[in-house]
XYZ file of N, CA, C and O in Angstrom:
292
model
N 69.296 31.270 -48.027
C 68.787 29.939 -47.837
C 69.899 28.957 -47.473
O 69.640 27.986 -46.814
N 71.106 29.235 -47.912
C 72.218 28.331 -47.580
C 72.458 28.283 -46.074
O 72.889 27.264 -45.551
N 72.157 29.384 -45.363
C 72.321 29.391 -43.904
C 71.301 28.468 -43.243
O 71.595 27.817 -42.239
N 70.087 28.388 -43.803
C 69.053 27.522 -43.255
C 69.282 26.060 -43.607
O 68.933 25.167 -42.850
N 69.850 25.822 -44.776
C 70.072 24.462 -45.261
C 71.535 24.304 -45.675
O 71.868 24.389 -46.856
N 72.439 24.093 -44.722
C 73.877 24.011 -45.039
C 74.227 22.919 -46.041
O 75.152 23.070 -46.825
N 73.472 21.832 -46.051
C 73.763 20.750 -46.989
C 73.282 21.083 -48.401
O 73.665 20.428 -49.358
N 72.429 22.089 -48.517
C 71.882 22.454 -49.818
C 70.745 21.557 -50.259
O 70.232 21.680 -51.356
N 70.334 20.628 -49.377
C 69.261 19.705 -49.706
C 68.028 20.025 -48.867
O 68.120 20.229 -47.658
N 66.881 20.060 -49.526
C 65.628 20.359 -48.839
C 64.478 19.807 -49.674
O 64.585 19.687 -50.896
N 63.410 19.442 -49.028
C 62.189 19.016 -49.709
C 61.327 20.257 -49.883
O 60.982 20.910 -48.913
N 60.991 20.597 -51.113
C 60.249 21.821 -51.402
C 58.814 21.473 -51.803
O 58.590 20.595 -52.626
N 57.875 22.182 -51.197
C 56.453 22.029 -51.501
C 55.911 23.417 -51.806
O 56.187 24.368 -51.071
N 55.140 23.551 -52.867
C 54.491 24.826 -53.198
C 52.996 24.610 -53.293
O 52.541 23.737 -54.018
N 52.246 25.405 -52.558
C 50.793 25.382 -52.608
C 50.301 26.817 -52.727
O 50.673 27.673 -51.922
N 49.480 27.080 -53.711
C 48.939 28.417 -53.945
C 50.067 29.437 -54.053
O 50.006 30.528 -53.500
N 51.132 29.059 -54.738
C 52.315 29.909 -54.880
C 52.514 30.212 -56.361
O 52.003 29.509 -57.223
N 53.252 31.259 -56.662
C 53.402 31.714 -58.048
C 54.246 30.781 -58.909
O 54.120 30.793 -60.135
N 55.120 29.980 -58.327
C 55.940 29.037 -59.089
C 55.766 27.629 -58.536
O 55.231 27.430 -57.457
N 56.262 26.660 -59.266
C 56.231 25.280 -58.806
C 57.455 24.965 -57.961
O 58.400 25.750 -57.863
N 57.458 23.800 -57.349
C 58.542 23.391 -56.463
C 59.881 23.298 -57.192
O 60.908 23.754 -56.694
N 59.870 22.704 -58.388
C 61.116 22.543 -59.146
C 61.726 23.899 -59.504
O 62.935 24.095 -59.388
N 60.895 24.838 -59.931
C 61.383 26.166 -60.294
C 61.913 26.922 -59.071
O 62.927 27.609 -59.141
N 61.248 26.762 -57.931
C 61.700 27.424 -56.703
C 63.052 26.865 -56.251
O 63.939 27.618 -55.863
N 63.227 25.537 -56.334
C 64.517 24.925 -55.981
C 65.624 25.455 -56.883
O 66.714 25.779 -56.413
N 65.346 25.544 -58.162
C 66.340 26.035 -59.120
C 66.702 27.493 -58.823
O 67.868 27.867 -58.814
N 65.692 28.317 -58.558
C 65.909 29.735 -58.283
C 66.739 29.949 -57.012
O 67.585 30.829 -56.954
N 66.522 29.092 -55.996
C 67.228 29.237 -54.719
C 68.518 28.422 -54.662
O 69.242 28.478 -53.678
N 68.795 27.640 -55.694
C 70.022 26.847 -55.736
C 70.025 25.690 -54.756
O 71.056 25.363 -54.181
N 68.878 25.066 -54.576
C 68.750 23.950 -53.642
C 68.536 22.652 -54.397
O 68.064 22.644 -55.527
N 68.879 21.532 -53.739
C 68.679 20.208 -54.318
C 67.614 19.474 -53.518
O 67.373 19.780 -52.357
N 67.007 18.490 -54.145
C 65.957 17.716 -53.508
C 66.549 16.743 -52.504
O 67.571 16.120 -52.752
N 65.885 16.588 -51.352
C 66.302 15.620 -50.353
C 66.514 16.259 -48.999
O 66.107 17.380 -48.745
N 67.166 15.545 -48.128
C 67.420 16.040 -46.786
C 66.254 15.785 -45.852
O 65.300 15.104 -46.192
N 66.345 16.349 -44.654
C 65.324 16.128 -43.636
C 64.487 17.373 -43.363
O 63.660 17.367 -42.476
N 64.696 18.432 -44.109
C 63.974 19.673 -43.887
C 62.983 19.940 -45.008
O 63.130 19.431 -46.115
N 61.980 20.752 -44.700
C 60.979 21.128 -45.681
C 60.952 22.636 -45.840
O 61.045 23.380 -44.865
N 60.820 23.081 -47.076
C 60.601 24.491 -47.395
C 59.255 24.544 -48.109
O 59.067 23.905 -49.142
N 58.316 25.265 -47.521
C 56.969 25.331 -48.071
C 56.723 26.744 -48.569
O 56.790 27.696 -47.805
N 56.458 26.863 -49.848
C 56.133 28.159 -50.440
C 54.636 28.276 -50.613
O 53.998 27.384 -51.163
N 54.060 29.367 -50.119
C 52.629 29.576 -50.246
C 52.342 31.067 -50.340
O 53.241 31.881 -50.210
N 51.104 31.397 -50.581
C 50.706 32.792 -50.681
C 49.477 32.987 -49.801
O 48.546 32.182 -49.845
N 49.476 34.063 -49.012
C 48.337 34.332 -48.143
C 47.169 34.869 -48.949
O 47.317 35.232 -50.115
N 46.031 34.957 -48.323
C 44.848 35.482 -48.985
C 45.012 36.914 -49.443
O 44.424 37.342 -50.436
N 45.850 37.683 -48.733
C 46.062 39.080 -49.111
C 47.212 39.244 -50.102
O 47.570 40.355 -50.461
N 47.804 38.116 -50.549
C 48.807 38.175 -51.609
C 50.249 38.156 -51.158
O 51.150 38.244 -51.979
N 50.520 38.035 -49.860
C 51.897 37.979 -49.388
C 52.493 36.608 -49.683
O 51.839 35.586 -49.482
N 53.734 36.582 -50.152
C 54.438 35.322 -50.393
C 55.099 34.908 -49.084
O 55.744 35.714 -48.429
N 54.940 33.656 -48.723
C 55.412 33.170 -47.430
C 56.247 31.913 -47.627
O 55.882 31.032 -48.413
N 57.368 31.825 -46.919
C 58.153 30.599 -46.873
C 58.068 30.052 -45.455
O 58.331 30.763 -44.502
N 57.716 28.804 -45.337
C 57.688 28.145 -44.041
C 58.787 27.095 -44.042
O 58.893 26.310 -44.975
N 59.589 27.073 -43.007
C 60.686 26.111 -42.910
C 60.403 25.187 -41.736
O 60.111 25.641 -40.635
N 60.482 23.896 -41.989
C 60.153 22.932 -40.951
C 61.080 21.727 -41.033
O 61.267 21.168 -42.099
N 61.653 21.320 -39.891
C 62.435 20.074 -39.894
C 61.502 18.879 -39.865
O 60.410 18.937 -39.303
N 61.911 17.826 -40.508
C 61.140 16.590 -40.487
C 61.474 15.849 -39.204
O 62.639 15.575 -38.922
N 60.453 15.560 -38.427
C 60.668 14.821 -37.186
C 60.124 13.413 -37.365
O 58.920 13.215 -37.464
N 61.028 12.475 -37.457
C 60.607 11.085 -37.542
C 59.990 10.697 -36.201
O 60.386 11.197 -35.153
N 59.010 9.835 -36.243
C 58.313 9.455 -35.009
C 59.280 8.920 -33.966
O 59.124 9.168 -32.780
N 60.323 8.230 -34.400
C 61.280 7.673 -33.444
C 62.115 8.760 -32.768
O 62.690 8.536 -31.716
N 62.183 9.951 -33.369
C 62.988 11.031 -32.798
C 62.196 11.967 -31.898
O 62.738 12.931 -31.388
N 60.895 11.726 -31.733
C 60.082 12.612 -30.901
C 60.497 12.466 -29.440
O 60.736 11.362 -28.959
N 60.569 13.585 -28.711
C 60.822 13.484 -27.268
C 59.697 12.687 -26.608
O 58.548 12.731 -27.046
N 60.014 11.973 -25.555
C 59.041 11.085 -24.916
C 57.840 11.835 -24.340
O 56.752 11.305 -24.263
N 58.037 13.102 -23.919
C 56.935 13.834 -23.295
C 56.036 14.546 -24.310
O 55.040 15.145 -23.942
N 56.354 14.460 -25.604
C 55.532 15.091 -26.639
C 54.895 14.007 -27.493
O 55.573 13.146 -28.024
N 53.584 14.069 -27.604
C 52.878 13.093 -28.427
C 52.473 13.760 -29.742
O 51.914 14.844 -29.743
N 52.752 13.123 -30.884
C 52.340 13.683 -32.167
C 50.822 13.823 -32.222
O 50.091 12.985 -31.715
N 50.340 14.886 -32.836
C 48.910 15.079 -32.987
C 48.629 15.847 -34.257
O 49.484 16.561 -34.765
N 47.440 15.672 -34.769
C 47.033 16.409 -35.960
C 46.561 17.787 -35.533
O 45.921 17.931 -34.489
N 46.889 18.789 -36.333
C 46.380 20.123 -36.068
C 45.613 20.596 -37.291
O 45.910 20.196 -38.411
N 44.616 21.396 -37.055
C 43.830 21.940 -38.151
C 44.010 23.436 -38.180
O 43.886 24.119 -37.168
N 44.354 23.942 -39.352
C 44.550 25.380 -39.523
C 43.345 25.913 -40.267
O 43.023 25.448 -41.358
N 42.692 26.873 -39.662
C 41.472 27.444 -40.267
C 41.800 28.333 -41.430
O 42.791 28.917 -41.579
């Protein structure tokens, strides 16, 4: 995880996961903050999944890309 988050700071979110966000941060040695997100979740078939996403402030969006809501089924 240190390779993904060199500063050691990340915003952690857990949904339908075996541990809470605070426990996951402690286990991975990460601190709260920064501009990146680590999302811990579990699929319907029981696989544990980590999703990593950078936070894109609206002012940093490229001019040719418009923000939009997406729905995941």
